[in-house]
PDB file of C-alpha atoms in Angstrom:
ATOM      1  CA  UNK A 155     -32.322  27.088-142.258  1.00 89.00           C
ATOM      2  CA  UNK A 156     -33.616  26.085-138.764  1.00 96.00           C
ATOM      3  CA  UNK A 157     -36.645  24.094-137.932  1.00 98.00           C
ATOM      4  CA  UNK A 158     -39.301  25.084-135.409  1.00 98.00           C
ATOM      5  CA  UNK A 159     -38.184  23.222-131.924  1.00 98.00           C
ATOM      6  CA  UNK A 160     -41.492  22.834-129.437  1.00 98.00           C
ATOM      7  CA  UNK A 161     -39.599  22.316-125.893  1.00 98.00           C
ATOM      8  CA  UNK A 162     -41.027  19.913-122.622  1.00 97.00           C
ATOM      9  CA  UNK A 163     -39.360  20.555-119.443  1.00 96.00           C
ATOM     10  CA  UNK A 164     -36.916  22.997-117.112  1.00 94.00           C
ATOM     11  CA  UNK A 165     -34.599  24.681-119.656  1.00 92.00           C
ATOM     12  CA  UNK A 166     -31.271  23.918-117.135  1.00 94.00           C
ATOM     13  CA  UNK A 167     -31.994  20.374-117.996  1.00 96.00           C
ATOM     14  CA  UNK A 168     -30.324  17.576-119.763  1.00 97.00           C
ATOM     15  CA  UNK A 169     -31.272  17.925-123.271  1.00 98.00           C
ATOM     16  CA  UNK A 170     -32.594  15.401-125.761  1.00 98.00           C
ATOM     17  CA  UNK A 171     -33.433  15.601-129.082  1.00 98.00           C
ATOM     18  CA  UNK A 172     -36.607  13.945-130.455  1.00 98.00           C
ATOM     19  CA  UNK A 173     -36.836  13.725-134.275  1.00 98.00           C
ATOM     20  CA  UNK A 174     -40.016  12.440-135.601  1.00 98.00           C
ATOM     21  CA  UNK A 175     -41.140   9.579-137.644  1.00 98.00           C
ATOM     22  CA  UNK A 176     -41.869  10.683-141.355  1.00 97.00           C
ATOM     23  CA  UNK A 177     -45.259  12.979-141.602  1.00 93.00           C
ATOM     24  CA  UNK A 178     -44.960  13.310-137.680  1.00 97.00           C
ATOM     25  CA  UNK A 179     -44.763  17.026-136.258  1.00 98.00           C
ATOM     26  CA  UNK A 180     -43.768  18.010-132.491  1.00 98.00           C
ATOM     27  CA  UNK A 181     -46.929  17.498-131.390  1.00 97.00           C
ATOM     28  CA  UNK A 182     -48.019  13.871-132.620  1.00 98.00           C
ATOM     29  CA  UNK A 183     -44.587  13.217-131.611  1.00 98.00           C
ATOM     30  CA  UNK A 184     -44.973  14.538-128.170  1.00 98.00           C
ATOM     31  CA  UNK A 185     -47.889  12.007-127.962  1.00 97.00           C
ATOM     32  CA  UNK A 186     -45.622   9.181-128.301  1.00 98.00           C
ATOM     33  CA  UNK A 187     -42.908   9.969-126.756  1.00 98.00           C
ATOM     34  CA  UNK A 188     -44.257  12.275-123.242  1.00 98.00           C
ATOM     35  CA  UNK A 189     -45.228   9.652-121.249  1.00 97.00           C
ATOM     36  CA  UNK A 190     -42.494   8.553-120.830  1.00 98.00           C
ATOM     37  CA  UNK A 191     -41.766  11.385-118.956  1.00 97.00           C
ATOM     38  CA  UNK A 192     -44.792  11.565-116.819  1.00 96.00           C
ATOM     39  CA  UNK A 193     -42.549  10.583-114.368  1.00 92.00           C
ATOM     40  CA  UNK A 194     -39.139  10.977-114.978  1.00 96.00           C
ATOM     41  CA  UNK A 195     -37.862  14.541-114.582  1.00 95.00           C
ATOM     42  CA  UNK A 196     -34.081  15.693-115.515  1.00 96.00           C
ATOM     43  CA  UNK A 197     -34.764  16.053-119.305  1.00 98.00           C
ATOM     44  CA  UNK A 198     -35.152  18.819-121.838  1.00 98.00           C
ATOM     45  CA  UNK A 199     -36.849  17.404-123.899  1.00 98.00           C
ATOM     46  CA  UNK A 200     -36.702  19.273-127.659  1.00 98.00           C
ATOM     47  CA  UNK A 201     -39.303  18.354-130.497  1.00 98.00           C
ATOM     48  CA  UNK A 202     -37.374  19.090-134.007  1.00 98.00           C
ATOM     49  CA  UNK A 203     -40.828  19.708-136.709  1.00 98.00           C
ATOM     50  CA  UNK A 204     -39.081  18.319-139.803  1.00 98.00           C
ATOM     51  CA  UNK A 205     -38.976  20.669-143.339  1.00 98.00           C
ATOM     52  CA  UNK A 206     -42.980  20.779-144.177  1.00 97.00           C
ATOM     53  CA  UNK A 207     -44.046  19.563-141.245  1.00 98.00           C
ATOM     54  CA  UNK A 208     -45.346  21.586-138.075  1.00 97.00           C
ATOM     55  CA  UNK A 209     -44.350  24.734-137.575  1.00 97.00           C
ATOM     56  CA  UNK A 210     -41.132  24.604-139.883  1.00 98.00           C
ATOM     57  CA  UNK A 211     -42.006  25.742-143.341  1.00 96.00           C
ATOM     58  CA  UNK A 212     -40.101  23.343-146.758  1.00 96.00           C
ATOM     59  CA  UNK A 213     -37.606  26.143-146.870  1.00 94.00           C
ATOM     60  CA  UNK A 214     -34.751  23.713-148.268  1.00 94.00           C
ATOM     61  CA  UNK A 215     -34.364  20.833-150.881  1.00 97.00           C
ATOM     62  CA  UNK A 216     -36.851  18.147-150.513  1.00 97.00           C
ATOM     63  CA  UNK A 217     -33.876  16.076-149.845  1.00 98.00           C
ATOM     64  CA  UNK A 218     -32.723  14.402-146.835  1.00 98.00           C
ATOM     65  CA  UNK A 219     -29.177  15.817-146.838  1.00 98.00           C
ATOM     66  CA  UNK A 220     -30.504  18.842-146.929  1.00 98.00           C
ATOM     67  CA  UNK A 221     -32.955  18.031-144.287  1.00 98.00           C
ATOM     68  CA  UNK A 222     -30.303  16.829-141.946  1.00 98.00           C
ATOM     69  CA  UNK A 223     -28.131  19.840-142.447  1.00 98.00           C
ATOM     70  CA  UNK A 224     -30.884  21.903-141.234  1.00 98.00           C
ATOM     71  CA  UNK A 225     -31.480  19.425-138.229  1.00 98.00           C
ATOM     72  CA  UNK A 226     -27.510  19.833-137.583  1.00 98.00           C
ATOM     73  CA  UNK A 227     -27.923  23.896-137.754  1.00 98.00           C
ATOM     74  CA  UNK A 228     -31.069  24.115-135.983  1.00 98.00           C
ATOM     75  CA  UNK A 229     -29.480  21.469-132.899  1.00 98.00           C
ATOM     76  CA  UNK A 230     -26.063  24.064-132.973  1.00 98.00           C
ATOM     77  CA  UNK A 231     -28.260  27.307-132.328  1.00 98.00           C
ATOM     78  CA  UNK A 232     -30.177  25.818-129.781  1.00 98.00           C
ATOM     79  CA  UNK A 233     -27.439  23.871-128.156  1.00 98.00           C
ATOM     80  CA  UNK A 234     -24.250  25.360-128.956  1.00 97.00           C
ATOM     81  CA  UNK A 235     -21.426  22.592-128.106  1.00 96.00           C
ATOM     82  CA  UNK A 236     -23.581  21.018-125.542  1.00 97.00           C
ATOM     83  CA  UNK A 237     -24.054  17.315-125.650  1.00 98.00           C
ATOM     84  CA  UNK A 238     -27.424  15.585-125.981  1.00 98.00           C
ATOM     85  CA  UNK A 239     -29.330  12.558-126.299  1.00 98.00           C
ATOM     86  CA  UNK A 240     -31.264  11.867-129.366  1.00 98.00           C
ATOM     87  CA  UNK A 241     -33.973   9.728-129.883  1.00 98.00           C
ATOM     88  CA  UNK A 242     -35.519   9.047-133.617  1.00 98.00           C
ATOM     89  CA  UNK A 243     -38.278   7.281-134.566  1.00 98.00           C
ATOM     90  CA  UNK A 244     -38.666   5.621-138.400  1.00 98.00           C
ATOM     91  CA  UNK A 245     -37.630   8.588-140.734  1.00 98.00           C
ATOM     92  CA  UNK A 246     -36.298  10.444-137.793  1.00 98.00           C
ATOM     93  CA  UNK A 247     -34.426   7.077-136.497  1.00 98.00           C
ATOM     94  CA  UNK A 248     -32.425   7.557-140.045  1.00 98.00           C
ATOM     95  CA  UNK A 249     -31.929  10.785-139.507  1.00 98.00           C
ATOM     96  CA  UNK A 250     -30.633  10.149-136.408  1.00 98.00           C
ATOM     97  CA  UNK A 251     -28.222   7.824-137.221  1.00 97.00           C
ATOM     98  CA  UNK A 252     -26.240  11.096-139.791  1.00 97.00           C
ATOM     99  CA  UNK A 253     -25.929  13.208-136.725  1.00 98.00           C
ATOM    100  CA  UNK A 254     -22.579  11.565-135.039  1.00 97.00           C
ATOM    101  CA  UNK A 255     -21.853  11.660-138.785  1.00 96.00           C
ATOM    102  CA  UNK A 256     -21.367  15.383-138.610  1.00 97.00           C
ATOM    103  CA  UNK A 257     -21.408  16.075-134.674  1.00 97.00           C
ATOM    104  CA  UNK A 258     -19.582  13.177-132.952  1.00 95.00           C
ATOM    105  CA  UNK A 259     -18.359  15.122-130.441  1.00 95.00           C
ATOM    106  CA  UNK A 260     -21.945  16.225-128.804  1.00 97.00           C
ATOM    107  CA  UNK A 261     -23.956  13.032-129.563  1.00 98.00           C
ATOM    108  CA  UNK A 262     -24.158  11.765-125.675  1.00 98.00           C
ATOM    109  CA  UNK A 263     -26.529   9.126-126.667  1.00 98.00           C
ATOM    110  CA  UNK A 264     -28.692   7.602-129.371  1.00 98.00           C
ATOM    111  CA  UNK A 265     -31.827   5.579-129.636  1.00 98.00           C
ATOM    112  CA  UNK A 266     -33.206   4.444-132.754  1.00 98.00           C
ATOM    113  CA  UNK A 267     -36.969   3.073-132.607  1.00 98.00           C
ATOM    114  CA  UNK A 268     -38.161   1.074-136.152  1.00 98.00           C
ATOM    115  CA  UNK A 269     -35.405   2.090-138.523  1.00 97.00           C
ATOM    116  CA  UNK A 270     -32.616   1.667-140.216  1.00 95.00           C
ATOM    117  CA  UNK A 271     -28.940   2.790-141.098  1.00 95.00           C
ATOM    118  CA  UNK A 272     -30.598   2.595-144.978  1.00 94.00           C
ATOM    119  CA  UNK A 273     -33.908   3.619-146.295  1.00 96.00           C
ATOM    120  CA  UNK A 274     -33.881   2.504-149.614  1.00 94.00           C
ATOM    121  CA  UNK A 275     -37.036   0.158-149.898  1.00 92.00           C
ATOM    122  CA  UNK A 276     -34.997  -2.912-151.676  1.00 94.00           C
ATOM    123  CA  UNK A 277     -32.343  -2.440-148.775  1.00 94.00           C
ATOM    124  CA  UNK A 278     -34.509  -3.452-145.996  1.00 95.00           C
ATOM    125  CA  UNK A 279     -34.166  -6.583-144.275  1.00 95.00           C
ATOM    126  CA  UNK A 280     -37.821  -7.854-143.665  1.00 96.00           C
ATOM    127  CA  UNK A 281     -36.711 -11.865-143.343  1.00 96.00           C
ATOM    128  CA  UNK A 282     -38.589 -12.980-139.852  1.00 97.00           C
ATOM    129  CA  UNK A 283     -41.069 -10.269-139.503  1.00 98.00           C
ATOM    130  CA  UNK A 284     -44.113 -12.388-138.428  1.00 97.00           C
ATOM    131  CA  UNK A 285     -47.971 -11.774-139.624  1.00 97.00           C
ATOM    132  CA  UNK A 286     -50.203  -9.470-137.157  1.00 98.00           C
ATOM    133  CA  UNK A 287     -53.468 -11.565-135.611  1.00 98.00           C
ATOM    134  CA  UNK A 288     -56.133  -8.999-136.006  1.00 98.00           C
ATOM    135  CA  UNK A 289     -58.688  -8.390-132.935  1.00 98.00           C
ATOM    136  CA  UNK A 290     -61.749  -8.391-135.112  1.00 98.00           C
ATOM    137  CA  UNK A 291     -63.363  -5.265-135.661  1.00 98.00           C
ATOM    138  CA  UNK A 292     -60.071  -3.138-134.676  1.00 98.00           C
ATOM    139  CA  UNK A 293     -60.340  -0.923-137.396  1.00 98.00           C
ATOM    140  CA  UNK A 294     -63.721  -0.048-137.135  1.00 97.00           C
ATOM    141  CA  UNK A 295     -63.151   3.552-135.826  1.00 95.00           C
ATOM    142  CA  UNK A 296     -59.704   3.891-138.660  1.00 97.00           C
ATOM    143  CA  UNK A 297     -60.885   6.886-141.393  1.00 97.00           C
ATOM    144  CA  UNK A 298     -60.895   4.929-144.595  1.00 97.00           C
ATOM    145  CA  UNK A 299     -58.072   6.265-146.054  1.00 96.00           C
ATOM    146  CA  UNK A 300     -55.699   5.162-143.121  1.00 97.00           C
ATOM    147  CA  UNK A 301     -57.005   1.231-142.879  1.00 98.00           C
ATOM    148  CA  UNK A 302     -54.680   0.116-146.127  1.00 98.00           C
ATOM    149  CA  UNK A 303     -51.866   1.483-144.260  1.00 98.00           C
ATOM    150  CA  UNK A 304     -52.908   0.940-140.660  1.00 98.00           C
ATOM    151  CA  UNK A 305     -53.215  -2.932-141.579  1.00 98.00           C
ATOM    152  CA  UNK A 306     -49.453  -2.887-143.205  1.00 98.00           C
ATOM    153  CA  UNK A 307     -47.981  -0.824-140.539  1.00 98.00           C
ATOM    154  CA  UNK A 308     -49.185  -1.517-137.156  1.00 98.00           C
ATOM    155  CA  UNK A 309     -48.381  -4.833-135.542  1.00 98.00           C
ATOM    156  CA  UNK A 310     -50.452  -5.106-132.405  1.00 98.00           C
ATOM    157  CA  UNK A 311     -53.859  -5.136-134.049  1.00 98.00           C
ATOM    158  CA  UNK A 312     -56.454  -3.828-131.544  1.00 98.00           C
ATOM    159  CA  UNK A 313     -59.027  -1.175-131.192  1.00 98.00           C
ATOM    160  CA  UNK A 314     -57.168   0.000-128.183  1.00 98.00           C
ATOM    161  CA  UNK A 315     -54.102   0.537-130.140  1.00 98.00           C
ATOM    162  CA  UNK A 316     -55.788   1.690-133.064  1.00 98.00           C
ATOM    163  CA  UNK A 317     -57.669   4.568-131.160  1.00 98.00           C
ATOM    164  CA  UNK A 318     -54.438   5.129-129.370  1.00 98.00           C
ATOM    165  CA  UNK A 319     -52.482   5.921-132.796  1.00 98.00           C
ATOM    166  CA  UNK A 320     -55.551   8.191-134.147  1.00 98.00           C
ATOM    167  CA  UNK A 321     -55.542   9.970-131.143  1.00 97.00           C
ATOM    168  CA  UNK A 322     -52.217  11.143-131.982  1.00 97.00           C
ATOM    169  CA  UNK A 323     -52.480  11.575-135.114  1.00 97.00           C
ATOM    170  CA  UNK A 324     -55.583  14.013-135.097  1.00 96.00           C
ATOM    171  CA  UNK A 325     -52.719  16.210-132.973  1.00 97.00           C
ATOM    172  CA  UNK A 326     -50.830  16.753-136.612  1.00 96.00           C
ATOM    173  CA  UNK A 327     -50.933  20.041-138.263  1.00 94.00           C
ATOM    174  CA  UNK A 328     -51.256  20.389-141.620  1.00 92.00           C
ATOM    175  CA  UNK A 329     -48.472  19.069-143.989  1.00 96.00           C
ATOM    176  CA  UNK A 330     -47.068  20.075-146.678  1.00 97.00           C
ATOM    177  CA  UNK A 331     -47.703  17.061-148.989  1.00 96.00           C
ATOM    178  CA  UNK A 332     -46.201  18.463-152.219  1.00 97.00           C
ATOM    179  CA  UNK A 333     -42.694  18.499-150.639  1.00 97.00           C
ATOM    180  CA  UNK A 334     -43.177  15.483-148.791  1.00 97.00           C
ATOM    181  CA  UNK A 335     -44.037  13.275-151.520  1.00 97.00           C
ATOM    182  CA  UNK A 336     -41.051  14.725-153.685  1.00 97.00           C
ATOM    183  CA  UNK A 337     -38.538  14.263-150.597  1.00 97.00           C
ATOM    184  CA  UNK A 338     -40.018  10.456-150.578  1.00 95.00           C
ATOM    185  CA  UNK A 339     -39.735   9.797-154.093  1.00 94.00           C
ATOM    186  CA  UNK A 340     -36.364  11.210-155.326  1.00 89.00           C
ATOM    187  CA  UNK A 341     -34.227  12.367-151.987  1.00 92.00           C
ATOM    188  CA  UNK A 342     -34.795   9.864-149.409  1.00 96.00           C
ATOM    189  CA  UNK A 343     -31.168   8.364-149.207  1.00 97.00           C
ATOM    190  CA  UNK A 344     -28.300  10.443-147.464  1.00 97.00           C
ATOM    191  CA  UNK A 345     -25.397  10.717-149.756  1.00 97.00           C
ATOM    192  CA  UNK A 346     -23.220   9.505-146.894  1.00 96.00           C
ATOM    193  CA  UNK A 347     -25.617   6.824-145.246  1.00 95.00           C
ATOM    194  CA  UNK A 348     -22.778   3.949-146.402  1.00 94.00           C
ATOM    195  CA  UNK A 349     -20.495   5.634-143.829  1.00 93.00           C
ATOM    196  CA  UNK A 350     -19.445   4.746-140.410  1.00 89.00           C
ATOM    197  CA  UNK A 351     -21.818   5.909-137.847  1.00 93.00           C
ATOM    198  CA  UNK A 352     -19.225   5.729-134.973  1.00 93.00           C
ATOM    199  CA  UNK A 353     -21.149   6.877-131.203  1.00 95.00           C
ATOM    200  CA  UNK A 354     -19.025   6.362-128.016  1.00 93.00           C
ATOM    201  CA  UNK A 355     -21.983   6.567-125.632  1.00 97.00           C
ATOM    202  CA  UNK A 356     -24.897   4.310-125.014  1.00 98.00           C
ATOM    203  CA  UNK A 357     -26.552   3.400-128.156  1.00 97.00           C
ATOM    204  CA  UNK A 358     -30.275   1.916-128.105  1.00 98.00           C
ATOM    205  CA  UNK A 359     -32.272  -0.479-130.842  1.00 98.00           C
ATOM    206  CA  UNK A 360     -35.757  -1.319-130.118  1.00 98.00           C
ATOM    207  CA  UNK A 361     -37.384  -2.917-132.762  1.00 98.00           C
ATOM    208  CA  UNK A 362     -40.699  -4.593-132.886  1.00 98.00           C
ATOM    209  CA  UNK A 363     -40.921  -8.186-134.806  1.00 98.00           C
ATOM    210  CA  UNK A 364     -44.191  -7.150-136.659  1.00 98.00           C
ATOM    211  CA  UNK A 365     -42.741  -4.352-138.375  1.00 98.00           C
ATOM    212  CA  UNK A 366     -43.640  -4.704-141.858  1.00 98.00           C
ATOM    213  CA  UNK A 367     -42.246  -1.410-142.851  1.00 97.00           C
ATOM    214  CA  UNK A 368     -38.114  -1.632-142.472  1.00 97.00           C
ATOM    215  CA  UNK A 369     -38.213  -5.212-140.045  1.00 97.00           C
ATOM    216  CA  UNK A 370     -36.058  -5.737-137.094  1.00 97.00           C
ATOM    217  CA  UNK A 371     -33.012  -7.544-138.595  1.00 95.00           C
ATOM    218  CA  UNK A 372     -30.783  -4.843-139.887  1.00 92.00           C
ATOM    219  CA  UNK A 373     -30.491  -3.167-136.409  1.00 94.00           C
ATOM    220  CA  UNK A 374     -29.671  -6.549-134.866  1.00 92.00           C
ATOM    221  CA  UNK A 375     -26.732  -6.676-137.760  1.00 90.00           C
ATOM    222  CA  UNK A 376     -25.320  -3.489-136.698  1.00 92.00           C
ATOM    223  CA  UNK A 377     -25.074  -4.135-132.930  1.00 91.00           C
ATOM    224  CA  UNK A 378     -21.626  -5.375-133.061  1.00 90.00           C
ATOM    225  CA  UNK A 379     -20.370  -2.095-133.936  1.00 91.00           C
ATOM    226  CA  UNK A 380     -20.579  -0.311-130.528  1.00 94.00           C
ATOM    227  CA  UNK A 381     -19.794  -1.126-127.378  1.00 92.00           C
ATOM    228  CA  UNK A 382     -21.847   0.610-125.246  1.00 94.00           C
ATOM    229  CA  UNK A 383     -25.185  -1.224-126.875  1.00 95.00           C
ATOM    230  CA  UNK A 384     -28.592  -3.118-126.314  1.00 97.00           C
ATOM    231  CA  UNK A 385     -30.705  -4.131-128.590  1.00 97.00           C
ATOM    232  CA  UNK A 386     -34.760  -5.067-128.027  1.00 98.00           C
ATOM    233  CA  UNK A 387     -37.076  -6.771-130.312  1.00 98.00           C
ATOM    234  CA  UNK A 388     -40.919  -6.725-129.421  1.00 98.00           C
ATOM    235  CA  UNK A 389     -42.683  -9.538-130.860  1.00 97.00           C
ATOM    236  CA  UNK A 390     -45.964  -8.113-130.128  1.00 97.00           C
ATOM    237  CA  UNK A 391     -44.973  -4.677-131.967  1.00 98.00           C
ATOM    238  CA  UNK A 392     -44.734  -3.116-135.301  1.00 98.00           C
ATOM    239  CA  UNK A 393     -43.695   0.484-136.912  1.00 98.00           C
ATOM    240  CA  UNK A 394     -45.867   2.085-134.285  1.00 98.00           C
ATOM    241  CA  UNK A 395     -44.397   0.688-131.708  1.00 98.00           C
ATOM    242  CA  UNK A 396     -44.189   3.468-129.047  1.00 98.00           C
ATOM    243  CA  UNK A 397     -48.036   3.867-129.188  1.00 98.00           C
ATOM    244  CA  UNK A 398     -48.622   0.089-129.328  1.00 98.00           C
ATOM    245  CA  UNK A 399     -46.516  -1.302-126.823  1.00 98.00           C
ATOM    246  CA  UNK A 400     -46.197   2.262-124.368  1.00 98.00           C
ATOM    247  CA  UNK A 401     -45.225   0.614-121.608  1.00 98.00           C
ATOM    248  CA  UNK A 402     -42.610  -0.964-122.625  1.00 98.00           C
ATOM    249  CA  UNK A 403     -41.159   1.468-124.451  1.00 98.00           C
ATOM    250  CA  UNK A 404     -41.095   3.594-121.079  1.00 98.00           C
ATOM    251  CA  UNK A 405     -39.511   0.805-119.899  1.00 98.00           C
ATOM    252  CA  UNK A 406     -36.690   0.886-121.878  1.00 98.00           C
ATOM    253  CA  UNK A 407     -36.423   4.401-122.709  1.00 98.00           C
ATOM    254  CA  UNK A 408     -35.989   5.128-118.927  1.00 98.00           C
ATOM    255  CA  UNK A 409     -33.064   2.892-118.912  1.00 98.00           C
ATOM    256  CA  UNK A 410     -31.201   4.201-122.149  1.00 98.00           C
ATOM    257  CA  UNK A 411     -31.820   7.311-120.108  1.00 98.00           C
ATOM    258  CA  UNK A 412     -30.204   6.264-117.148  1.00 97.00           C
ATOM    259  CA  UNK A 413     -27.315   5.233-119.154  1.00 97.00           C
ATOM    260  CA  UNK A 414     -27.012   8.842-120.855  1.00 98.00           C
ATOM    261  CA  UNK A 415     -26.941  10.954-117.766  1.00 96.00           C
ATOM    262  CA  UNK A 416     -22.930  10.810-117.480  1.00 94.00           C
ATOM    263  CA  UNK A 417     -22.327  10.876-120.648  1.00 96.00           C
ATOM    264  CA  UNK A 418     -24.528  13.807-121.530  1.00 96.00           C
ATOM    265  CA  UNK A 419     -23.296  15.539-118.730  1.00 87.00           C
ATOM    266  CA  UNK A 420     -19.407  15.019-119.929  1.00 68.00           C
ATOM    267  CA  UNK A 421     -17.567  17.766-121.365  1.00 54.00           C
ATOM    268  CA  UNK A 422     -17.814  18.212-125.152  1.00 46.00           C
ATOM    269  CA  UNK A 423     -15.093  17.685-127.578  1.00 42.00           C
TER     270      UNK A 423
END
């Protein structure tokens, strides 16, 4: 199958491939992620909605090989042999890291934001993560059903950053839970995530050090493996770390960026 794509910028451009964190569609994603781009032009940027999520129906397995072969499909009809950049955040991030996996040859740059090259819950490395300091009151304007997770998740505790994260959230279409809950429960793992993930282009961590979801150590493990590589850890950051720390993630997305225009421009194969 192929997945719904929502597209920012000139279509001639330099593409990149955003694929969201889990329960994220293009448009919460596109909240994170576009201002970064306020103003930085050169970039196609493409918005993959995720099997029941969006605008892409849960036409396939709730599994995630399945839900990477249809990310592979939908990148090959849109993009052909072209190269790209591809940024993934959380559940995209793993995602992200199967694509060289199965296109090595097009993959012209990769940034992974608060993941992991395993998703299993007992394989995350969580040693280090340090404890938020709550601003008091911050999740006063949180729906009640969000402040359990809100207060595990997010590492810079403030209104501002709490309002910040709602705000993009309340761009999210509906879901379909069903599927989602199944994929999370018995088809998270890729069948091949033990495998080399091999990327000869600029490869980016960021990480934030209050990430009580999947931690920052495992991508700090796994930086010795390429050689075109930088790795940042926030201390003031946690799983939402583009919407708590915006700035600088621009910051450093600009200069993965920088590092991907020759490479994405390079012939394929």
């Amino acid at each position: 199958m192929t997945l719904h794509l929502q597209e920012h910028g000139e279509s001639n451009d330099d593409p990149i491939i955003v694929l969201p964190s889990f329960g994220f569609d293009h448009a919460s994603m596109a909240a994170a992620i576009e201002p970064v781009f306020a103003e930085l032009s050169g970039w196609r940027r493409l918005y993959v909605d995720l099997p029941g999520t969006g605008d892409s129906p849960a036409h396939c397995p709730p599994l995630s090989d399945a839900v990477l072969d249809a990310v592979v499909t939908t990148v090959q009809a849109e993009l052909g042999d072209r190269r790209f950049a591809l940024l993934g955040w959380s559940y995209g991030g793993y995602l992200a890291t199967g694509v060289p996996r199965r296109l090595p040859d097009q993959v012209g740059g990769l940034m992974l934001v608060c993941t992991g090259f395993k998703i299993r819950t007992q394989d995350r490395d969580l040693s280090g993560v340090l404890a938020s300091d709550p601003q008091v009151g911050w999740l006063d304007q949180v729906p009640s059903h969000l402040r359990e997770h809100f207060a595990h998740a997010v590492g810079l505790q403030t209104g501002e950053v709490a309002r910040r994260i709602i705000s993009a959230l309340h761009t999210t279409g509906p879901m379909e839970e069903t599927y989602l809950a199944s994929l999370r429960a018995e088809g998270f793992a890729l069948s091949d995530e033990n495998e080399p993930t091999a990327c000869n282009a600029p490869v980016c961590f960021v990480v934030g050090k209050r990430d009580r979801v999947v931690g920052y150590a495992s991508l700090l493990d796994s930086l010795g493996k390429y050689d075109f590589a930088s790795y940042t850890c926030i201390s003031g950051a946690g799983h939402y770390l583009p919407l708590e720390q915006p700035d600088v993630f621009t910051v450093i997305t600009k200069g993965w960026l920088e590092q991907c225009e020759s490479t994405v421009n390079s012939s394929s194969g």
